[in-house]
Coordinates of C-alpha atoms and ligand atoms in Angstrom, one line a residue:
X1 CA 67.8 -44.8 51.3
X2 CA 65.3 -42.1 51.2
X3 CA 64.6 -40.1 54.2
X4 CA 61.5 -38.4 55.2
X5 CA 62.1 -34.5 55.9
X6 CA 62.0 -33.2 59.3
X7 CA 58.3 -31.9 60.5
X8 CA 59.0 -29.2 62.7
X9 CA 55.8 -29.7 65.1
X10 CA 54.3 -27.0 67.4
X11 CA 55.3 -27.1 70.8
X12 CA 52.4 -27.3 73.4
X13 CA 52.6 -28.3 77.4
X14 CA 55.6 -29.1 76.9
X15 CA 55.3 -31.5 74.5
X16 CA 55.9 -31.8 70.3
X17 CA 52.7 -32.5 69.1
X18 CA 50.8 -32.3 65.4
X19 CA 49.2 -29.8 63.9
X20 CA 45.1 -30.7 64.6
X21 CA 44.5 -30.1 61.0
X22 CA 47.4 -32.7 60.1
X23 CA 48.7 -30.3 57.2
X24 CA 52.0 -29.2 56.5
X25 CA 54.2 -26.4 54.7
X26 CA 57.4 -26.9 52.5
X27 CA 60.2 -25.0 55.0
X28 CA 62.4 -23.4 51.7
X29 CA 66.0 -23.4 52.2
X30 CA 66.4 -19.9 50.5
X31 CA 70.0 -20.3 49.2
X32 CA 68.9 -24.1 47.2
X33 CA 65.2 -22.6 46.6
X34 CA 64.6 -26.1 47.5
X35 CA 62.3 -27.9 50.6
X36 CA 64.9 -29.1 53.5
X37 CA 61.8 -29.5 56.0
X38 CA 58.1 -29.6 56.8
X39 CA 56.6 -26.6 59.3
X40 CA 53.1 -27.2 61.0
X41 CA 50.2 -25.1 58.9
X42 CA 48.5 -24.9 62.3
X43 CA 44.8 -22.7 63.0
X44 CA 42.6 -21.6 65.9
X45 CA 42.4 -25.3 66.9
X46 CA 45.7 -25.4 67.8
X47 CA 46.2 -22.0 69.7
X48 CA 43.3 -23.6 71.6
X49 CA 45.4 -26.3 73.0
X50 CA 48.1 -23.7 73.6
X51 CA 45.5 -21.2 75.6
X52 CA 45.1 -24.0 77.5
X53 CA 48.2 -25.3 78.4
X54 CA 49.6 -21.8 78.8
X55 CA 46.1 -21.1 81.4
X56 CA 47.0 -24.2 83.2
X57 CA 50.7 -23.2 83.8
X58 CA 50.1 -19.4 84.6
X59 CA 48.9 -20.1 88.5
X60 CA 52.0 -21.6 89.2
X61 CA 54.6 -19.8 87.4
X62 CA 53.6 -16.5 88.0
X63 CA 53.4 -17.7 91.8
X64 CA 57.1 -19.2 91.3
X65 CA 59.6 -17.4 92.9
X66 CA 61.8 -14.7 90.9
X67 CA 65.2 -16.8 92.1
X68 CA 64.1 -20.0 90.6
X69 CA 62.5 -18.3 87.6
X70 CA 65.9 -16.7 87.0
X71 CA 67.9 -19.7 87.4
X72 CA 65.7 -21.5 84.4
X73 CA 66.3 -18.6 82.0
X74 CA 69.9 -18.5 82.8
X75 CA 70.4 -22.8 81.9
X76 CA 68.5 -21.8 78.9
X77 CA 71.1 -19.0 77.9
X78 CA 73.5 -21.4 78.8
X79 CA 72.1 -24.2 76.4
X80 CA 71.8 -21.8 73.8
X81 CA 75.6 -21.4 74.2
X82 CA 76.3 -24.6 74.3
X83 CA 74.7 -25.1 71.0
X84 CA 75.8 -21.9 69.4
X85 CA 77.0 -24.2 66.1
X86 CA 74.0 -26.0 65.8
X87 CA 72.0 -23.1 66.1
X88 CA 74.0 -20.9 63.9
X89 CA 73.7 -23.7 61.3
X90 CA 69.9 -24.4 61.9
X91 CA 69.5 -20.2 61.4
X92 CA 71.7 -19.8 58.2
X93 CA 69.9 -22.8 56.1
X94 CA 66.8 -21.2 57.2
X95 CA 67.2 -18.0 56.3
X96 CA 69.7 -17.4 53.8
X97 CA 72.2 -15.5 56.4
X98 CA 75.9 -16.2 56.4
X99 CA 76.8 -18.5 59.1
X100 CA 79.2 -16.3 60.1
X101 CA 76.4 -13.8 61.1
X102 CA 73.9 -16.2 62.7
X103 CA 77.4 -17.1 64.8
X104 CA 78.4 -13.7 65.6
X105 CA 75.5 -12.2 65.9
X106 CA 71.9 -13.9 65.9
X107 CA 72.6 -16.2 67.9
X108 CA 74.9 -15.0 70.7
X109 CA 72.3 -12.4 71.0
X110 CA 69.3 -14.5 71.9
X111 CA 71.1 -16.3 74.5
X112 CA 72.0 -12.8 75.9
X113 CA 68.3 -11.9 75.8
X114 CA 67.4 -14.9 78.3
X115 CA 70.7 -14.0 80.2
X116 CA 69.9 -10.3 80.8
X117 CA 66.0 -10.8 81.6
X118 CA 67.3 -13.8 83.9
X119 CA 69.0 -11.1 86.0
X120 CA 66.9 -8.3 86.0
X121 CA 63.7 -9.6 87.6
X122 CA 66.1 -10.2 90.9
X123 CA 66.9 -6.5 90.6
X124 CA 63.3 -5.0 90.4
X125 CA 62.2 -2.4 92.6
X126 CA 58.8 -1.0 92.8
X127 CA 57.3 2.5 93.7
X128 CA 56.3 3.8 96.9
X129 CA 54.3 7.4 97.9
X130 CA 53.2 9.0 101.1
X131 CA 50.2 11.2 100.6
X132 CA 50.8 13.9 103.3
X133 CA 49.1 12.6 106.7
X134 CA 46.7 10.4 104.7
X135 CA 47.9 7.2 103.0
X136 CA 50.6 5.0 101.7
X137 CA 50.3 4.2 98.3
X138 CA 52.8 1.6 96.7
X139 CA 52.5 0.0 93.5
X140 CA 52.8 -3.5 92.2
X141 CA 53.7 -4.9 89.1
X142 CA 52.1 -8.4 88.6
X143 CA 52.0 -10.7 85.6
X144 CA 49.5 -9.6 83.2
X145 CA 48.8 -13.4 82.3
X146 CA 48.9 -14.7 78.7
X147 CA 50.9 -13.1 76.3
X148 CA 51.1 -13.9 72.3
X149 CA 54.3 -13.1 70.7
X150 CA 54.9 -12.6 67.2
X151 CA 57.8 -12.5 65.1
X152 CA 59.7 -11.9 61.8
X153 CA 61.8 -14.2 59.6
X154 CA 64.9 -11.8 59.2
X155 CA 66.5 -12.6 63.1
X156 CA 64.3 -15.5 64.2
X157 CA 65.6 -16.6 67.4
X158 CA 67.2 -13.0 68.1
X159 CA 63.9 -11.6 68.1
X160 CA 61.6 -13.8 69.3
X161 CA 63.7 -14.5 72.2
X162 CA 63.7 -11.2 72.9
X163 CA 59.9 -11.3 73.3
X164 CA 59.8 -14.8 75.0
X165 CA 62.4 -14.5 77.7
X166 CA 60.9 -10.7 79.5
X167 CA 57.2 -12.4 79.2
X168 CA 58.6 -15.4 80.7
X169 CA 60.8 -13.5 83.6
X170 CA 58.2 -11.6 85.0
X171 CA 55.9 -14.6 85.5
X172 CA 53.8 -14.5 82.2
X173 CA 52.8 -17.5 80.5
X174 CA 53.3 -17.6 76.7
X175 CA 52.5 -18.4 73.0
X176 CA 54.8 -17.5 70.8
X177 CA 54.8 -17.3 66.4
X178 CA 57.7 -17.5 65.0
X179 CA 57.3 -16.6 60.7
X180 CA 56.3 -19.8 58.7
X181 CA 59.6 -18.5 56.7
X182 CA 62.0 -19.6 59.4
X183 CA 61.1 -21.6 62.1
X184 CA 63.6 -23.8 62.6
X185 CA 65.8 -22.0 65.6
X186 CA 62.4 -21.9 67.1
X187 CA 61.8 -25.3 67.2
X188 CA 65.1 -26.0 68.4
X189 CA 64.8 -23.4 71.7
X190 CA 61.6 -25.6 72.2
X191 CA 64.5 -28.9 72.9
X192 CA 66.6 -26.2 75.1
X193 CA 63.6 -25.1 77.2
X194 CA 62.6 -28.9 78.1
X195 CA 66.3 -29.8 79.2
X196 CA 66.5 -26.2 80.9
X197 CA 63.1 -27.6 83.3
X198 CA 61.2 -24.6 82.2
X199 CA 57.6 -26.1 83.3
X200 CA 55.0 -27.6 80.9
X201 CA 52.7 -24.8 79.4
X202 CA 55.0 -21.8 80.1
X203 CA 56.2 -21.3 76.8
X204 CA 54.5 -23.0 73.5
X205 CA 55.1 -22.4 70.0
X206 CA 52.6 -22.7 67.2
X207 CA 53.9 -23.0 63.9
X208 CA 51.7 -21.4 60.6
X209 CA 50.9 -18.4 59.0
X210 CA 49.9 -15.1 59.9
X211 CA 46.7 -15.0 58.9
X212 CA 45.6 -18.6 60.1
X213 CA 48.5 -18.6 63.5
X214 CA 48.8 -14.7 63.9
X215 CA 45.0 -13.8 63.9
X216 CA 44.0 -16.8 66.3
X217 CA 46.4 -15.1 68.6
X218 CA 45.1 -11.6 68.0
X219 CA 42.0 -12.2 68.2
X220 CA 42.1 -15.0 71.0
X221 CA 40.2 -12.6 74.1
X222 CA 42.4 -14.9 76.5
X223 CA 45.6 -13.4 75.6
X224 CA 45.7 -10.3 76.9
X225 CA 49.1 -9.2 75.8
X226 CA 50.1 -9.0 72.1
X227 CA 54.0 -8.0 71.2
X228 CA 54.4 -8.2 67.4
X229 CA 58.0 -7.1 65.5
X230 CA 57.1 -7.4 61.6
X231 CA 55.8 -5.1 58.2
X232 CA 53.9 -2.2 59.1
X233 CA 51.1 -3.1 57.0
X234 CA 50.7 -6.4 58.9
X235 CA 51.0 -4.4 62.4
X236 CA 47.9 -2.5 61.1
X237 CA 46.1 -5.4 60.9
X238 CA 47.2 -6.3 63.9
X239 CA 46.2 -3.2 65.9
X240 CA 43.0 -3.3 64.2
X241 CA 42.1 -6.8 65.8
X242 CA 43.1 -6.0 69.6
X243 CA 42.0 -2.2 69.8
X244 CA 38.3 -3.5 70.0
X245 CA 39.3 -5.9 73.1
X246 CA 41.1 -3.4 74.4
X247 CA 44.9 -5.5 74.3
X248 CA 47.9 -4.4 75.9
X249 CA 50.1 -4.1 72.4
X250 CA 53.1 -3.1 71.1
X251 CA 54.4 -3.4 67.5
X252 CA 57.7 -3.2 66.3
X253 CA 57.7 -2.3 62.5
X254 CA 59.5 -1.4 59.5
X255 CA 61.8 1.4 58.9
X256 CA 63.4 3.6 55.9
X257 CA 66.5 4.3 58.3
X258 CA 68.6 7.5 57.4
X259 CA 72.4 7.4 57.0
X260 CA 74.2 10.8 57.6
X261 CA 77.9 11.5 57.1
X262 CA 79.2 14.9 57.0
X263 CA 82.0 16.2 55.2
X264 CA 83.8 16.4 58.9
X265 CA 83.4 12.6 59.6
X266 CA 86.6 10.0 60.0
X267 CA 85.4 8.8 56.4
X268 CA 87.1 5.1 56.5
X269 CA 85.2 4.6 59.6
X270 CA 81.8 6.3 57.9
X271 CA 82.3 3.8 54.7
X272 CA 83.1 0.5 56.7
X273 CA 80.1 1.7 58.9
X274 CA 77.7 2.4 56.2
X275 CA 78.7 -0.5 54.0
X276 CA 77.9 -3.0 57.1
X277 CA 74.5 -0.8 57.8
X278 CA 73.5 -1.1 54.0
X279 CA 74.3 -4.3 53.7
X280 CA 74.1 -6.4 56.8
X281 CA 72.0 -9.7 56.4
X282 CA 71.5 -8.7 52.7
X283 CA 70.0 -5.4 53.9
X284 CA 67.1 -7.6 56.0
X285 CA 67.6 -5.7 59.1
X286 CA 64.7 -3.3 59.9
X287 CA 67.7 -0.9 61.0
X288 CA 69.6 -1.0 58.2
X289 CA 70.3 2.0 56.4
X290 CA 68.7 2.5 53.4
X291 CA 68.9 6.1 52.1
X292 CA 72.3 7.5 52.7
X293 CA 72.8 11.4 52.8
X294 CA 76.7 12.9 52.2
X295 CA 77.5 16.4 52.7
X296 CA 78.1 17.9 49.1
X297 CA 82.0 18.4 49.6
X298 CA 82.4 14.6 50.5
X299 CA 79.9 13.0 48.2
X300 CA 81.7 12.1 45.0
X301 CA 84.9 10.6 47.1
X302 CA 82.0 8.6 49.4
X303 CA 80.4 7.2 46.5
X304 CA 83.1 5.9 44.4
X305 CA 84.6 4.6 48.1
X306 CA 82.0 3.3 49.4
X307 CA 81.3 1.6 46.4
X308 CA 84.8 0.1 46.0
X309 CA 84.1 -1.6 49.4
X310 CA 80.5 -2.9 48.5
X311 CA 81.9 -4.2 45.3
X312 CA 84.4 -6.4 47.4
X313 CA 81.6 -7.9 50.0
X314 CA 81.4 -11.9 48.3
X315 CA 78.2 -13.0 47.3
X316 CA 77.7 -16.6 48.1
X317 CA 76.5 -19.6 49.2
X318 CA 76.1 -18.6 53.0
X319 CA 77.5 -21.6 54.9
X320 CA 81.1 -21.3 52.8
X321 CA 83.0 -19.4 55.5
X322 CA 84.4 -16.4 53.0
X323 CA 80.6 -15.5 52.3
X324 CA 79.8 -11.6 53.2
X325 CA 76.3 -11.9 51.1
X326 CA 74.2 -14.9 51.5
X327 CA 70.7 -15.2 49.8
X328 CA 67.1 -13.1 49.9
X329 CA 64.8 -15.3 52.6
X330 CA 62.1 -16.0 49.6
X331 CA 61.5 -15.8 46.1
X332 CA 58.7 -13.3 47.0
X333 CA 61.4 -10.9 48.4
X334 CA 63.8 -11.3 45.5
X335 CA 60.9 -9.9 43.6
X336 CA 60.3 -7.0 45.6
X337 CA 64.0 -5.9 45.6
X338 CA 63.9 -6.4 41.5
X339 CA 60.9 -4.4 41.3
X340 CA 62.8 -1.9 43.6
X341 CA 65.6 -1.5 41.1
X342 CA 63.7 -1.3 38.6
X343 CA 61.1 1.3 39.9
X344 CA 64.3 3.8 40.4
X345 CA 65.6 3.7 37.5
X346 CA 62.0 4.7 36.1
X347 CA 62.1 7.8 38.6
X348 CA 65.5 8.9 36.9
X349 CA 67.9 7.0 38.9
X350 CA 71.1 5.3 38.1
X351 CA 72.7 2.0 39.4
X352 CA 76.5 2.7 40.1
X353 CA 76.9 -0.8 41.8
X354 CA 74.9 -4.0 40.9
X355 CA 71.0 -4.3 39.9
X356 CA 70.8 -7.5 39.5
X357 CA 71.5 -11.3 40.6
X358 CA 75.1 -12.9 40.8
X359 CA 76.3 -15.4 38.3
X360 CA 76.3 -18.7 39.2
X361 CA 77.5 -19.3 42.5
X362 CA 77.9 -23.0 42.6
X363 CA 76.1 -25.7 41.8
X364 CA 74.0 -26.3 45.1
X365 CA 73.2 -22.7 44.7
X366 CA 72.0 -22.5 41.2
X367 CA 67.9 -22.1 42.2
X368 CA 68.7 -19.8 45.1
X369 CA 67.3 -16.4 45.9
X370 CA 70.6 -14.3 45.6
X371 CA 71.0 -10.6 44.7
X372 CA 74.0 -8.2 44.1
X373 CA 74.4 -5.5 47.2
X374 CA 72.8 -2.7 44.6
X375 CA 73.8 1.4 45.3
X376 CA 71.2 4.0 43.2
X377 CA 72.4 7.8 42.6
X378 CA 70.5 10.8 41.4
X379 CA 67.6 10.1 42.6
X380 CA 64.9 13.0 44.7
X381 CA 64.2 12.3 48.3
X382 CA 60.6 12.4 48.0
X383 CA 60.4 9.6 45.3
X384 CA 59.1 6.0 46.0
X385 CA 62.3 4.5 46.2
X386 CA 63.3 6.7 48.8
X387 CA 60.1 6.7 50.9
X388 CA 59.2 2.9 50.8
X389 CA 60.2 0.4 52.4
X390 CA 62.7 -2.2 50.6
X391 CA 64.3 -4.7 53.2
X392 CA 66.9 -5.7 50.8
X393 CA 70.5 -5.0 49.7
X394 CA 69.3 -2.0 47.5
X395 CA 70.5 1.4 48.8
X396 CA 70.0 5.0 47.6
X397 CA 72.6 8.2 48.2
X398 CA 72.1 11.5 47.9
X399 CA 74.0 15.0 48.5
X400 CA 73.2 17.9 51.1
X401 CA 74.6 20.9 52.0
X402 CA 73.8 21.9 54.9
X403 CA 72.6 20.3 58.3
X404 CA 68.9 21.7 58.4
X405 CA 68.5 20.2 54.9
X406 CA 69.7 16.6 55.9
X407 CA 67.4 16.7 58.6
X408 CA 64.4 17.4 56.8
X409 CA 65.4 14.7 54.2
X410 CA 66.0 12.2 57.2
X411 CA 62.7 12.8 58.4
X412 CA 60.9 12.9 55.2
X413 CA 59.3 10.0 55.5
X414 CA 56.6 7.9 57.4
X415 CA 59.2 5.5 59.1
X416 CA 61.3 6.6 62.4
X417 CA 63.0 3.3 63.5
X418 CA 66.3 3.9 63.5
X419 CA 69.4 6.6 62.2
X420 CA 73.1 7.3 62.0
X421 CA 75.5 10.4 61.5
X422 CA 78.4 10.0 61.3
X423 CA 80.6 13.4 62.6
X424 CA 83.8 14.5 64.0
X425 CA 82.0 17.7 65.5
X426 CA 80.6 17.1 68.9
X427 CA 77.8 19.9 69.2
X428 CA 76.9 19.0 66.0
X429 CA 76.2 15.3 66.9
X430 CA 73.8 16.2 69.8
X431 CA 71.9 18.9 67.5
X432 CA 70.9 16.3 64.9
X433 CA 70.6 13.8 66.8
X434 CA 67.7 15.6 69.0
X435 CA 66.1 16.4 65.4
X436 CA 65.6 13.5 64.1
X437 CA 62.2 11.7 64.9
X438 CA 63.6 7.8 65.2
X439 CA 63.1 6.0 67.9
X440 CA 67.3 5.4 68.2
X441 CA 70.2 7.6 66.4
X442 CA 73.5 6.4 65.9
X443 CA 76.4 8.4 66.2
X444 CA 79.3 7.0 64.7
X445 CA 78.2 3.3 65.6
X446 CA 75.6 1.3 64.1
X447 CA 73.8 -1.7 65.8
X448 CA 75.5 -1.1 69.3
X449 CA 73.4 -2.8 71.6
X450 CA 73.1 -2.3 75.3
X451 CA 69.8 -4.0 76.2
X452 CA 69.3 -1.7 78.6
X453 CA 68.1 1.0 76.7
X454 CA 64.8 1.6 75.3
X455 CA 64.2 0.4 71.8
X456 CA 61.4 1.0 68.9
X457 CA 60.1 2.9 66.5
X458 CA 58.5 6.8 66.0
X459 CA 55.9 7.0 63.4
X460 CA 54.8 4.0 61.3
X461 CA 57.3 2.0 63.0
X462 CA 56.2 1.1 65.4
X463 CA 54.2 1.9 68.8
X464 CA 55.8 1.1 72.2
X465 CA 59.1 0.2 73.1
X466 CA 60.9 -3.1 73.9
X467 CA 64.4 -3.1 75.9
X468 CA 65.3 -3.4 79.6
X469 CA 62.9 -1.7 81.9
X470 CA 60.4 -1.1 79.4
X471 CA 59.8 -4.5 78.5
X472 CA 59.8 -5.2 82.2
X473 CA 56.6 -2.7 82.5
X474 CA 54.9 -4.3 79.2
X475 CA 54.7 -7.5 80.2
X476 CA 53.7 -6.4 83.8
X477 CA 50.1 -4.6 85.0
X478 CA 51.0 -2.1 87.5
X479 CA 48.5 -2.0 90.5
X480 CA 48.5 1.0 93.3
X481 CA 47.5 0.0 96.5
X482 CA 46.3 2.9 98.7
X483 CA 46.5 2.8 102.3
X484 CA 44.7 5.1 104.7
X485 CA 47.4 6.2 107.8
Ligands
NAD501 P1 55.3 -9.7 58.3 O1 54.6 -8.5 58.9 O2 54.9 -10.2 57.0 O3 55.2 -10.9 59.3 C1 55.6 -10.8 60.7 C2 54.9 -11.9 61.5 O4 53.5 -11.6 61.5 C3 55.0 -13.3 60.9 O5 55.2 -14.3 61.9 C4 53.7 -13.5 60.1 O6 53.3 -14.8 59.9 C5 52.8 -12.8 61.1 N1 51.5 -12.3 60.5 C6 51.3 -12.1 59.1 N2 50.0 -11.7 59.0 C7 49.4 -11.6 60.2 C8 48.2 -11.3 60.7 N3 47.2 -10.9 60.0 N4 48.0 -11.3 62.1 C9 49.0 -11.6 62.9 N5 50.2 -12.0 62.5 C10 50.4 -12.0 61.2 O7 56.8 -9.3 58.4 P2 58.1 -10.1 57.8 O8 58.0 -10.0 56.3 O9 58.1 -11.4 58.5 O10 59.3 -9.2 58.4 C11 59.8 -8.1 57.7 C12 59.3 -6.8 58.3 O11 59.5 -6.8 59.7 C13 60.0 -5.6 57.8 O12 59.0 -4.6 57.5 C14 60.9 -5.2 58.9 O13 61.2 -3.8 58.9 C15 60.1 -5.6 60.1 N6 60.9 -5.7 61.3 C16 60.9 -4.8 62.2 C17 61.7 -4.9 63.4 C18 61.6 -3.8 64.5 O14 62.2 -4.1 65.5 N7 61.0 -2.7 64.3 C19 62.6 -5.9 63.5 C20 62.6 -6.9 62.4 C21 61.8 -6.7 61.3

């Protein structure tokens, strides 16, 4: 019996409803290279409805009390939970991950992200001022209305929860994107958020690509806030369409994330580190690091150890349990990464570990988008490969000598998301760290998360800052109110 594939519908007041345009996109599976399921190819018409809906609900949500609010984000965090296997499952076919990832990581963390924003609108405070003998000023932080939320296909529900559940806490209404590339965990959330009793209209999700989806939202002048995690060269676009009506906006970009290890550093922990932060997610993590810098007396025995680790991570078909490496999301990123390879080895470098696809892995796997975890040598700082921006398992490593040097070469570049360094010598820790323009630095950790902390990007990655408190004050408008005495 043949069965029709899944359509994966946007999500509007509350309901599952068809694309206005009735047209469809194939949802890849990236490790078959084969359709699994149908995704909405929705337009403006559609983030009409959604403008609407999300209107209708905004007197009454943002008028509902923080309590009640907080108990509907914690059920969903709970639901998420409770459907951590499904979810995990729904996430890995989608995007290529190993299961064991989407379990561990992706999606644990998005029900954490409802959880945390849950509890920390009940523990808001707000600022009050006495002007001498004149007034009383105090400030409130209200709802700024409607927000649009746009996100990335490398940690779908991770990311756009973490966009969705502050909007939603403070009292916002919402519309949320999720990339045409993976939208499956997003559809799901939709399910969790019904059965949670989050209100019709408070959250909606319209499925479709950027330029159709994204630039409705952009450009829509009733959304008034715009958070957006994805390329830098798409976040340009995306300033340029809400500077001229004058949108709250923050942008959460790419990266070209240094790796320092000194010669001083506890060097199994720097190679298990720096082989998880090369290769994590097949090096689709915008804080992965991607140009690695050892200190001269430590490089040779880094390289050929680090290597011998890479060489063991399994490449394979990511819902096998043993899988380390699962596959590229699309065919277009397989591309980029072999252009990648091939680009350094034109400016002089060498490949000491992979280049190129796996053999077979099995047979359901045959058409999938698979590449080796790849290491390049000998290669300049200041060369493409080093500057641009790769988001694959492709990885670059180069010697220093001394610590002013390193930091130069870490900040030689247009990115500043994210860094490590990896020493043994305290003082030395703080210095660098200081000196390096990313918006986070790593010292002897990598992807430690306390969601309490500010988080973003310096330079092209990004503008603004998401995280805790800060993500409280985006998704709020501060008012002062001045009293006279
Ligand atoms: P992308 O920029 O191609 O797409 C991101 C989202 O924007 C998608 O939903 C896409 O449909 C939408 N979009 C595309 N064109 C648009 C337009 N004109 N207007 C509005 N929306 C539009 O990025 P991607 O390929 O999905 O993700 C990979 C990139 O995301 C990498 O550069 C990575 O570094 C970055 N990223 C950054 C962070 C961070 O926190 N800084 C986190 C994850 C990923």
């Amino acid at each position: 019996m043949r069965t029709e594939p899944l359509q994966i519908r946007n999500f509007i007041d509350g309901q599952f409803v068809e694309p206005v345009g009735g047209k469809y996109l194939d949802n890849i599976e990236p490790a078959t290279g084969k359709p699994y399921s149908q995704v909405a190819d929705s337009d403006g018409r559609d983030i009409e409805l959604a403008v609407t809906a999300a209107n209708k609900a905004f007197p009454n949500w943002s008028h509902t009390s923080a309590a009640d609010r907080s108990r509907i984000l914690l059920r969903i965090a709970d639901l998420i939970e409770r459907d951590l296997e499904k979810l995990a499952r729904a996430e890995s076919i989608d995007t290529g991950k190993p299961l064991s990832l989407a379990r561990t990581m992706d999606i644990p963390r998005a029900g954490s992200n409802f959880r945390f924003f849950a509890t920390a609108i009940l523990h808001t405070d707000s600022e009050a001022h006495i002007t001498d003998n004149v007034a009383f000023n105090y400030t409130l932080r209200q709802p700024r209305g409607l927000a649009g939320l746009i996100s990335p296909w490398n940690l779908p529900l991770y990311l756009l929860s973490w966009k969705i559940a502050p909007a939603i806490a403070v009292g916002n209404t919402a519309i949320a994107k999720p990339s045409e590339l993976t939208p499956m965990t997003a559809y799901l959330l939709c399910e969790l958020c019904r059965e949670a009793g989050l209100p019709n209209g408070v959250l909606n999700i319209v499925h479709g690509t950027g330029p159709n989806v994204g630039a409705a939202i952009t450009g829509h002048p009733k959304i008034g806030t715009i958070s957006f995690t994805g390329g830098t060269v798409t976040g340009r676009k995306v300033a340029e369409m809400c500077a001229p009506l004058f949108k709250k906006v923050s942008l959460e970009l790419g990266g070209k994330n240094p790796n320092i290890i000194f010669a001083d550093a506890e060097l199994d922990a720097a190679i298990a580190g720096s082989v998880r932060s090369s290769f994590a997610n097949q090096g689709q993590v915008c804080l992965c690091g991607s140009r690695v810098f050892v200190e001269r007396s430590a490089y040779k025995d880094f390289v050929d150890r680090f290597v011998d680790k890479a060489s063991k991570l399994k490449v394979g078909d990511p819902l096998e349990p043993t899988t380390d490496q699962g596959a590229m999301v699309n065919k277009t990123q397989l591309d980029k990464v072999k252009f990648y390879v091939d680009l350094a080895q034109k400016e002089g470098g060498k490949v000491v570990l992979g280049g190129s696809a796996p053999n077979l892995i099995n047979d359901r796997c045959q058409d999938g988008y698979f590449f080796q975890p790849t290491v390049i040598t000998g290669l300049p700082v200041s060369c493409r490969t080093n500057r641009e921006e790769i988001f694959g398992p492709v990885i670059t490593i180069t010697p220093f000598d001394d610590e002013e040097e390193v930091i130069g070469y870490a900040n030689d570049t247009d990115y500043g998301l994210a860094s490590s360094v990896w020493t043994q010598n305290l003082n030395r820790a703080h210095r660098v760290a200081e000196h390096i323009h990313t918006g986070t630095v790593w010292v002897n950790c990598w992807l430690v998360r306390d969601l309490r902390v500010p988080f973003g990007g310096m330079k092209q990655s990004g503008v603004g800052r998401e995280g805790g408190e800060e993500a409280l004050r985006f998704f709020t408008e501060p008012k002062n109110i001045c009293i006279a005495k």
